[in-house]
Short mmCIF file of N, CA and C in Angstrom, two decimals:
data_model
loop_
_atom_site.label_atom_id
_atom_site.label_comp_id
_atom_site.label_asym_id
_atom_site.label_seq_id
_atom_site.Cartn_x
_atom_site.Cartn_y
_atom_site.Cartn_z
N MET A 1 -67.38 32.58 33.45
CA MET A 1 -66.60 32.19 32.27
C MET A 1 -65.42 32.84 32.00
N GLU A 2 -64.99 34.15 32.18
CA GLU A 2 -64.01 34.83 32.02
C GLU A 2 -62.93 34.35 33.10
N ASN A 3 -63.22 33.91 34.09
CA ASN A 3 -62.29 33.38 35.17
C ASN A 3 -61.82 32.31 34.47
N LEU A 4 -62.40 31.55 33.81
CA LEU A 4 -62.11 30.01 33.18
C LEU A 4 -61.27 30.33 31.90
N ASN A 5 -61.45 31.42 31.30
CA ASN A 5 -60.39 31.51 30.09
C ASN A 5 -59.22 32.28 30.97
N THR A 6 -59.31 33.22 31.62
CA THR A 6 -58.03 33.70 32.19
C THR A 6 -57.11 32.36 32.79
N LEU A 7 -57.66 31.56 33.59
CA LEU A 7 -56.90 30.32 33.86
C LEU A 7 -56.37 29.77 33.03
N PHE A 8 -57.09 29.21 31.79
CA PHE A 8 -56.38 28.56 30.59
C PHE A 8 -55.21 29.25 29.70
N LEU A 9 -55.39 30.53 29.89
CA LEU A 9 -54.36 31.54 29.09
C LEU A 9 -52.83 31.35 30.32
N ALA A 10 -53.49 31.47 31.49
CA ALA A 10 -52.22 31.50 32.33
C ALA A 10 -51.47 30.38 32.19
N ASN A 11 -52.26 29.16 32.20
CA ASN A 11 -51.78 27.71 32.02
C ASN A 11 -50.84 27.54 30.70
N ALA A 12 -51.35 28.14 29.68
CA ALA A 12 -50.61 28.15 28.41
C ALA A 12 -49.52 28.94 28.68
N ASN A 13 -49.28 30.02 29.03
CA ASN A 13 -47.86 30.89 29.17
C ASN A 13 -46.93 30.08 29.98
N ASN A 14 -47.42 29.32 31.01
CA ASN A 14 -46.38 28.43 31.94
C ASN A 14 -45.97 27.44 31.00
N GLY A 15 -46.78 26.71 30.22
CA GLY A 15 -46.25 25.61 29.49
C GLY A 15 -45.33 26.13 28.39
N ALA A 16 -45.25 27.18 27.80
CA ALA A 16 -44.79 27.66 26.67
C ALA A 16 -43.07 27.99 27.50
N ALA A 17 -43.35 28.45 28.79
CA ALA A 17 -41.91 28.62 29.47
C ALA A 17 -41.02 27.28 29.77
N GLY A 18 -41.77 26.48 29.81
CA GLY A 18 -41.38 25.18 30.37
C GLY A 18 -40.87 24.41 29.05
N ASN A 19 -41.59 24.53 27.91
CA ASN A 19 -40.86 24.17 26.72
C ASN A 19 -39.75 25.09 26.21
N ASN A 20 -39.60 26.26 26.39
CA ASN A 20 -38.33 27.12 26.18
C ASN A 20 -36.89 26.41 26.98
N TRP A 21 -37.41 25.87 28.24
CA TRP A 21 -36.18 25.61 29.21
C TRP A 21 -35.94 24.11 28.47
N MET A 22 -37.05 23.70 28.21
CA MET A 22 -36.62 21.94 27.66
C MET A 22 -35.73 22.26 26.22
N MET A 23 -36.18 23.10 25.20
CA MET A 23 -35.44 23.61 24.21
C MET A 23 -34.05 23.86 24.48
N ILE A 24 -33.78 24.71 25.43
CA ILE A 24 -32.34 25.16 25.82
C ILE A 24 -31.82 23.81 26.53
N ILE A 25 -32.23 22.79 27.33
CA ILE A 25 -31.32 21.82 27.88
C ILE A 25 -30.99 20.90 26.59
N LEU A 26 -31.96 20.57 25.71
CA LEU A 26 -31.56 19.70 24.41
C LEU A 26 -30.46 20.57 23.53
N PHE A 27 -30.44 21.65 23.71
CA PHE A 27 -29.34 22.27 22.78
C PHE A 27 -28.33 22.34 23.33
N ILE A 28 -28.07 22.13 24.78
CA ILE A 28 -27.07 22.16 25.52
C ILE A 28 -26.41 20.83 25.45
N ILE A 29 -27.17 19.68 25.53
CA ILE A 29 -26.88 18.46 25.30
C ILE A 29 -26.46 17.89 23.83
N LEU A 30 -26.88 18.64 22.92
CA LEU A 30 -26.39 18.56 21.50
C LEU A 30 -25.10 18.76 21.40
N ILE A 31 -24.84 20.17 21.86
CA ILE A 31 -23.55 20.97 21.77
C ILE A 31 -22.36 20.13 22.85
N GLY A 32 -22.83 19.30 23.83
CA GLY A 32 -21.87 18.51 24.31
C GLY A 32 -21.50 17.27 23.79
N PHE A 33 -22.53 16.71 22.95
CA PHE A 33 -22.40 15.39 22.35
C PHE A 33 -21.64 15.83 21.01
N THR A 34 -21.89 16.85 20.34
CA THR A 34 -20.46 17.13 19.29
C THR A 34 -19.52 17.37 19.95
N TYR A 35 -19.23 17.96 20.76
CA TYR A 35 -17.80 18.18 21.45
C TYR A 35 -17.17 16.87 21.57
N PHE A 36 -17.85 16.05 22.46
CA PHE A 36 -17.29 14.75 22.95
C PHE A 36 -17.30 13.62 22.03
N GLY A 37 -18.24 13.69 21.05
CA GLY A 37 -18.16 12.73 20.03
C GLY A 37 -17.40 13.08 18.67
N MET A 38 -16.97 14.47 18.60
CA MET A 38 -16.37 14.65 17.24
C MET A 38 -15.16 15.59 17.23
N ILE A 39 -15.48 16.46 18.21
CA ILE A 39 -14.49 17.39 17.76
C ILE A 39 -13.22 16.78 18.87
N ARG A 40 -13.32 16.54 19.91
CA ARG A 40 -12.36 16.06 21.26
C ARG A 40 -11.68 15.25 20.54
N PRO A 41 -12.22 13.88 19.81
CA PRO A 41 -11.27 12.95 19.24
C PRO A 41 -10.54 13.22 18.17
N GLN A 42 -10.95 14.22 17.26
CA GLN A 42 -10.48 14.67 16.38
C GLN A 42 -9.07 15.65 16.81
N LYS A 43 -9.14 16.42 17.86
CA LYS A 43 -8.15 17.02 18.18
C LYS A 43 -7.01 15.92 18.72
N LYS A 44 -7.46 14.85 19.38
CA LYS A 44 -6.42 13.81 19.83
C LYS A 44 -5.71 13.38 18.67
N GLN A 45 -6.45 13.03 17.74
CA GLN A 45 -5.90 12.45 16.39
C GLN A 45 -4.74 13.14 15.78
N GLN A 46 -4.92 14.67 15.91
CA GLN A 46 -4.31 15.61 15.14
C GLN A 46 -3.08 15.83 16.13
N GLN A 47 -3.03 15.58 17.35
CA GLN A 47 -2.00 15.84 18.40
C GLN A 47 -1.12 14.53 17.92
N GLN A 48 -1.75 13.32 17.87
CA GLN A 48 -0.95 12.26 17.62
C GLN A 48 0.03 12.38 16.27
N ARG A 49 -0.66 12.81 15.23
CA ARG A 49 -0.24 13.02 14.05
C ARG A 49 1.14 14.00 14.08
N LEU A 50 0.84 15.00 14.71
CA LEU A 50 2.10 16.00 14.94
C LEU A 50 3.16 15.46 15.84
N GLN A 51 2.91 14.71 16.65
CA GLN A 51 3.97 13.67 17.35
C GLN A 51 4.64 12.77 16.49
N MET A 52 4.01 12.38 15.83
CA MET A 52 4.78 11.25 14.66
C MET A 52 5.33 12.06 13.67
N MET A 53 5.01 13.28 13.20
CA MET A 53 5.85 14.42 12.48
C MET A 53 6.81 14.78 13.20
N ASP A 54 6.94 14.75 14.50
CA ASP A 54 7.93 15.14 15.11
C ASP A 54 9.07 14.30 15.23
N LYS A 55 8.71 12.69 15.51
CA LYS A 55 9.69 11.94 15.63
C LYS A 55 10.24 11.22 14.16
N LEU A 56 9.89 11.68 13.16
CA LEU A 56 10.47 11.37 11.88
C LEU A 56 12.12 11.27 11.82
N LYS A 57 12.65 10.57 11.04
CA LYS A 57 13.93 10.63 11.09
C LYS A 57 14.39 9.77 9.59
N LYS A 58 15.66 10.13 9.67
CA LYS A 58 16.11 9.63 8.03
C LYS A 58 16.04 7.74 7.99
N GLY A 59 15.58 7.41 7.23
CA GLY A 59 15.79 5.71 6.99
C GLY A 59 14.33 5.63 7.36
N ASP A 60 13.36 6.07 7.85
CA ASP A 60 12.25 5.70 8.23
C ASP A 60 11.22 5.29 6.97
N GLU A 61 10.43 4.14 7.04
CA GLU A 61 9.81 3.89 5.80
C GLU A 61 8.37 4.30 5.98
N VAL A 62 7.80 5.03 5.16
CA VAL A 62 6.50 5.76 5.11
C VAL A 62 5.82 5.40 3.92
N VAL A 63 4.29 5.45 4.38
CA VAL A 63 3.46 5.87 3.24
C VAL A 63 2.66 7.21 3.28
N LEU A 64 2.80 7.56 1.93
CA LEU A 64 2.17 8.90 1.66
C LEU A 64 0.93 8.95 1.25
N VAL A 65 0.24 10.14 1.65
CA VAL A 65 -1.47 10.20 1.44
C VAL A 65 -1.66 9.48 -0.02
N ASP A 66 -1.11 9.63 -0.79
CA ASP A 66 -1.40 8.95 -2.17
C ASP A 66 -0.81 7.50 -2.44
N GLY A 67 -0.69 7.00 -1.13
CA GLY A 67 -0.35 5.43 -1.21
C GLY A 67 1.17 5.37 -1.54
N LEU A 68 1.91 6.21 -1.76
CA LEU A 68 3.42 5.61 -2.28
C LEU A 68 4.16 5.59 -1.24
N HIS A 69 4.41 4.25 -1.20
CA HIS A 69 5.61 3.73 0.06
C HIS A 69 7.11 4.19 -0.51
N ALA A 70 7.46 4.77 0.73
CA ALA A 70 9.15 5.34 0.39
C ALA A 70 9.78 5.42 1.80
N LYS A 71 11.17 5.80 1.48
CA LYS A 71 11.93 5.91 2.70
C LYS A 71 12.67 6.92 2.68
N ILE A 72 12.60 7.72 4.18
CA ILE A 72 12.84 8.96 3.87
C ILE A 72 14.42 9.32 3.98
N ASP A 73 14.74 10.05 2.75
CA ASP A 73 16.01 10.34 2.53
C ASP A 73 16.74 11.55 3.57
N LYS A 74 15.96 12.40 3.70
CA LYS A 74 16.21 14.07 4.41
C LYS A 74 15.24 14.61 4.71
N ILE A 75 15.41 15.33 5.99
CA ILE A 75 14.08 16.13 6.44
C ILE A 75 14.72 17.50 6.52
N ASN A 76 14.11 18.31 5.72
CA ASN A 76 14.52 19.68 5.72
C ASN A 76 14.08 20.75 6.53
N SER A 77 14.49 22.01 7.24
CA SER A 77 13.95 22.81 8.24
C SER A 77 12.69 23.35 7.85
N ASP A 78 12.55 23.56 6.66
CA ASP A 78 11.46 24.21 6.17
C ASP A 78 10.15 23.13 5.73
N LYS A 79 9.92 22.30 6.65
CA LYS A 79 8.92 21.40 7.03
C LYS A 79 8.51 20.30 5.79
N THR A 80 9.69 19.99 4.90
CA THR A 80 9.54 19.35 3.71
C THR A 80 10.68 17.97 3.93
N VAL A 81 10.06 16.89 3.37
CA VAL A 81 10.99 15.85 3.45
C VAL A 81 11.29 15.50 2.42
N VAL A 82 12.60 14.61 1.93
CA VAL A 82 12.88 14.06 0.41
C VAL A 82 12.92 12.71 0.80
N VAL A 83 11.78 11.97 -0.08
CA VAL A 83 11.87 10.52 0.16
C VAL A 83 12.53 10.06 -1.19
N ASP A 84 13.05 8.63 -0.79
CA ASP A 84 13.32 7.76 -1.80
C ASP A 84 12.58 6.62 -2.26
N ALA A 85 12.16 6.84 -3.23
CA ALA A 85 11.07 5.91 -3.82
C ALA A 85 11.60 5.03 -4.81
N ASP A 86 12.54 3.93 -4.48
CA ASP A 86 13.13 2.91 -5.26
C ASP A 86 14.08 3.73 -6.52
N GLY A 87 15.00 4.57 -5.94
CA GLY A 87 15.77 5.43 -6.62
C GLY A 87 15.27 6.86 -7.25
N ILE A 88 14.27 7.50 -7.06
CA ILE A 88 13.68 8.54 -7.36
C ILE A 88 13.64 9.27 -6.08
N TYR A 89 13.93 10.39 -6.12
CA TYR A 89 14.18 11.25 -4.92
C TYR A 89 13.10 12.20 -5.36
N LEU A 90 11.98 12.18 -4.31
CA LEU A 90 11.01 13.20 -4.18
C LEU A 90 10.86 14.16 -3.04
N THR A 91 10.09 15.72 -3.09
CA THR A 91 10.18 16.26 -2.06
C THR A 91 8.70 16.44 -1.90
N PHE A 92 8.36 16.57 -0.45
CA PHE A 92 6.79 16.50 0.08
C PHE A 92 6.79 17.50 1.22
N GLU A 93 5.77 17.60 1.66
CA GLU A 93 5.27 18.26 2.79
C GLU A 93 5.44 17.22 3.84
N ARG A 94 5.67 17.32 5.22
CA ARG A 94 5.70 16.48 6.07
C ARG A 94 4.40 16.12 6.47
N MET A 95 3.36 16.72 6.16
CA MET A 95 1.93 16.75 6.37
C MET A 95 1.34 15.66 5.31
N ALA A 96 2.31 15.29 4.24
CA ALA A 96 1.76 14.32 3.09
C ALA A 96 2.34 12.79 3.80
N ILE A 97 2.74 12.67 4.99
CA ILE A 97 3.06 11.40 5.27
C ILE A 97 1.58 11.02 6.00
N ARG A 98 1.49 10.00 5.81
CA ARG A 98 -0.02 9.22 6.23
C ARG A 98 0.27 8.64 7.50
N ARG A 99 1.49 7.87 7.28
CA ARG A 99 1.79 6.64 8.56
C ARG A 99 3.20 6.46 8.25
N VAL A 100 3.87 6.15 9.52
CA VAL A 100 5.17 5.34 9.41
C VAL A 100 5.09 4.04 9.59
N ILE A 101 5.71 3.29 8.62
CA ILE A 101 5.84 1.84 8.79
C ILE A 101 6.61 1.27 9.91
N PRO A 102 6.17 0.57 10.88
CA PRO A 102 7.23 0.24 11.99
C PRO A 102 8.05 -1.14 11.22
N ALA A 103 9.54 -0.68 11.78
CA ALA A 103 10.68 -1.46 11.51
C ALA A 103 10.53 -2.56 11.92
N THR A 104 10.44 -3.79 11.14
CA THR A 104 10.46 -5.39 11.92
C THR A 104 11.82 -5.74 12.40
N THR A 105 11.61 -6.35 13.78
CA THR A 105 12.72 -6.65 14.25
C THR A 105 13.43 -8.17 14.12
N VAL A 106 14.44 -8.34 13.87
CA VAL A 106 14.66 -9.82 13.62
C VAL A 106 15.97 -10.01 14.69
N PRO A 107 15.87 -11.28 15.32
CA PRO A 107 16.75 -11.42 16.22
C PRO A 107 18.03 -11.65 15.78
N ALA A 108 18.81 -10.67 15.93
CA ALA A 108 20.24 -10.24 15.54
C ALA A 108 21.16 -11.18 16.26
N PRO A 109 21.03 -10.83 17.44
CA PRO A 109 22.16 -11.82 18.48
C PRO A 109 22.28 -13.29 18.14
N GLU A 110 21.42 -13.90 17.99
CA GLU A 110 21.54 -15.13 17.43
C GLU A 110 22.20 -15.62 16.44
N THR A 111 21.71 -14.90 15.09
CA THR A 111 22.34 -15.10 13.71
C THR A 111 23.90 -14.40 13.86
N THR A 112 24.21 -13.54 14.50
CA THR A 112 25.68 -13.03 14.59
C THR A 112 26.59 -14.23 15.46
N GLU A 113 26.04 -14.82 16.33
CA GLU A 113 26.72 -15.80 16.94
C GLU A 113 27.21 -17.01 16.16
N LYS A 114 25.91 -17.40 15.46
CA LYS A 114 26.24 -18.48 14.39
C LYS A 114 27.15 -17.87 13.60
N THR A 115 26.98 -16.93 12.78
CA THR A 115 28.03 -16.62 11.68
C THR A 115 29.39 -16.24 12.27
N ASP A 116 29.59 -15.99 13.68
CA ASP A 116 30.82 -15.97 14.05
C ASP A 116 31.71 -17.45 14.16
N GLU A 117 30.81 -18.02 14.94
CA GLU A 117 31.45 -19.38 14.97
C GLU A 117 31.78 -20.16 13.50
N LYS A 118 30.67 -19.77 12.40
CA LYS A 118 31.36 -20.48 11.22
C LYS A 118 32.35 -19.41 10.75
N ALA A 119 32.73 -18.37 10.84
CA ALA A 119 33.97 -17.58 10.60
C ALA A 119 34.97 -18.24 11.00
N THR A 120 35.04 -18.32 12.67
CA THR A 120 36.12 -18.90 13.28
C THR A 120 36.42 -20.20 12.93
N GLU A 121 35.39 -21.11 12.64
CA GLU A 121 35.92 -22.54 12.03
C GLU A 121 36.63 -22.26 10.60
N THR A 122 36.03 -21.24 9.85
CA THR A 122 36.53 -21.46 8.68
C THR A 122 37.95 -20.90 8.54
N SER A 123 38.16 -19.91 9.46
CA SER A 123 39.55 -19.04 9.42
C SER A 123 40.48 -20.24 10.03
N ASP A 124 40.13 -20.88 10.87
CA ASP A 124 40.92 -21.82 11.38
C ASP A 124 41.31 -23.22 10.14
N THR A 125 40.37 -23.71 9.57
CA THR A 125 40.56 -24.49 8.51
C THR A 125 41.49 -23.63 7.51
N ALA A 126 41.02 -22.24 7.03
CA ALA A 126 41.94 -22.03 5.91
C ALA A 126 43.54 -21.60 6.71
N SER A 127 43.67 -21.37 8.10
CA SER A 127 45.16 -21.26 8.46
C SER A 127 45.77 -22.41 8.83
N ALA A 128 45.15 -23.60 8.58
CA ALA A 128 45.79 -25.12 8.76
C ALA A 128 46.12 -25.56 7.19
N ASP A 129 45.44 -24.85 6.38
CA ASP A 129 45.53 -25.40 5.03
C ASP A 129 47.01 -24.42 4.61
N ASP A 130 46.85 -23.03 4.96
CA ASP A 130 48.02 -22.23 4.72
C ASP A 130 49.14 -22.84 5.40
N THR A 131 49.19 -23.37 6.50
CA THR A 131 50.51 -24.06 7.02
C THR A 131 51.16 -25.24 6.44
N LYS A 132 49.94 -25.86 5.87
CA LYS A 132 50.30 -27.13 5.18
C LYS A 132 50.89 -26.68 3.75
N LYS A 133 50.73 -25.71 3.13
CA LYS A 133 51.33 -25.28 1.98
C LYS A 133 52.58 -24.59 2.18
N GLU A 134 52.76 -23.88 2.88
CA GLU A 134 54.31 -23.44 3.26
C GLU A 134 55.07 -24.52 3.76
N ASP A 135 54.50 -25.60 4.37
CA ASP A 135 55.46 -26.81 4.81
C ASP A 135 55.75 -27.60 3.51
N LYS A 136 55.11 -27.21 2.30
CA LYS A 136 55.67 -28.08 1.26
C LYS A 136 56.34 -27.38 0.64
#
């Protein structure tokens, strides 16, 4: 009988050791999931935000964290920006900028060619009219 009790006690100790290893492995998996699921993406997002802050220049349209839409008027060396919100100049920290609104691109070459043609036609007509007036 004593041998049987000793056998059960020995098996109970081995089971506890296996359980400890399983807890350690689960804890390591939990730490890995936390790092790759939360910390790493947050660091990438912060790095992209810092790059955006470095690329700011005068004239950029921005949205501030409080929802204010403005245009950058001046960037100071002490990490502040002066924004123009419809004629009101406000000073904010650079980190108060949530995002930069991309500038819309319009096909400028086509409109300038048409404008140049019209301007040439108008100037030719005007010079012809001036010549007629001088002849009289």
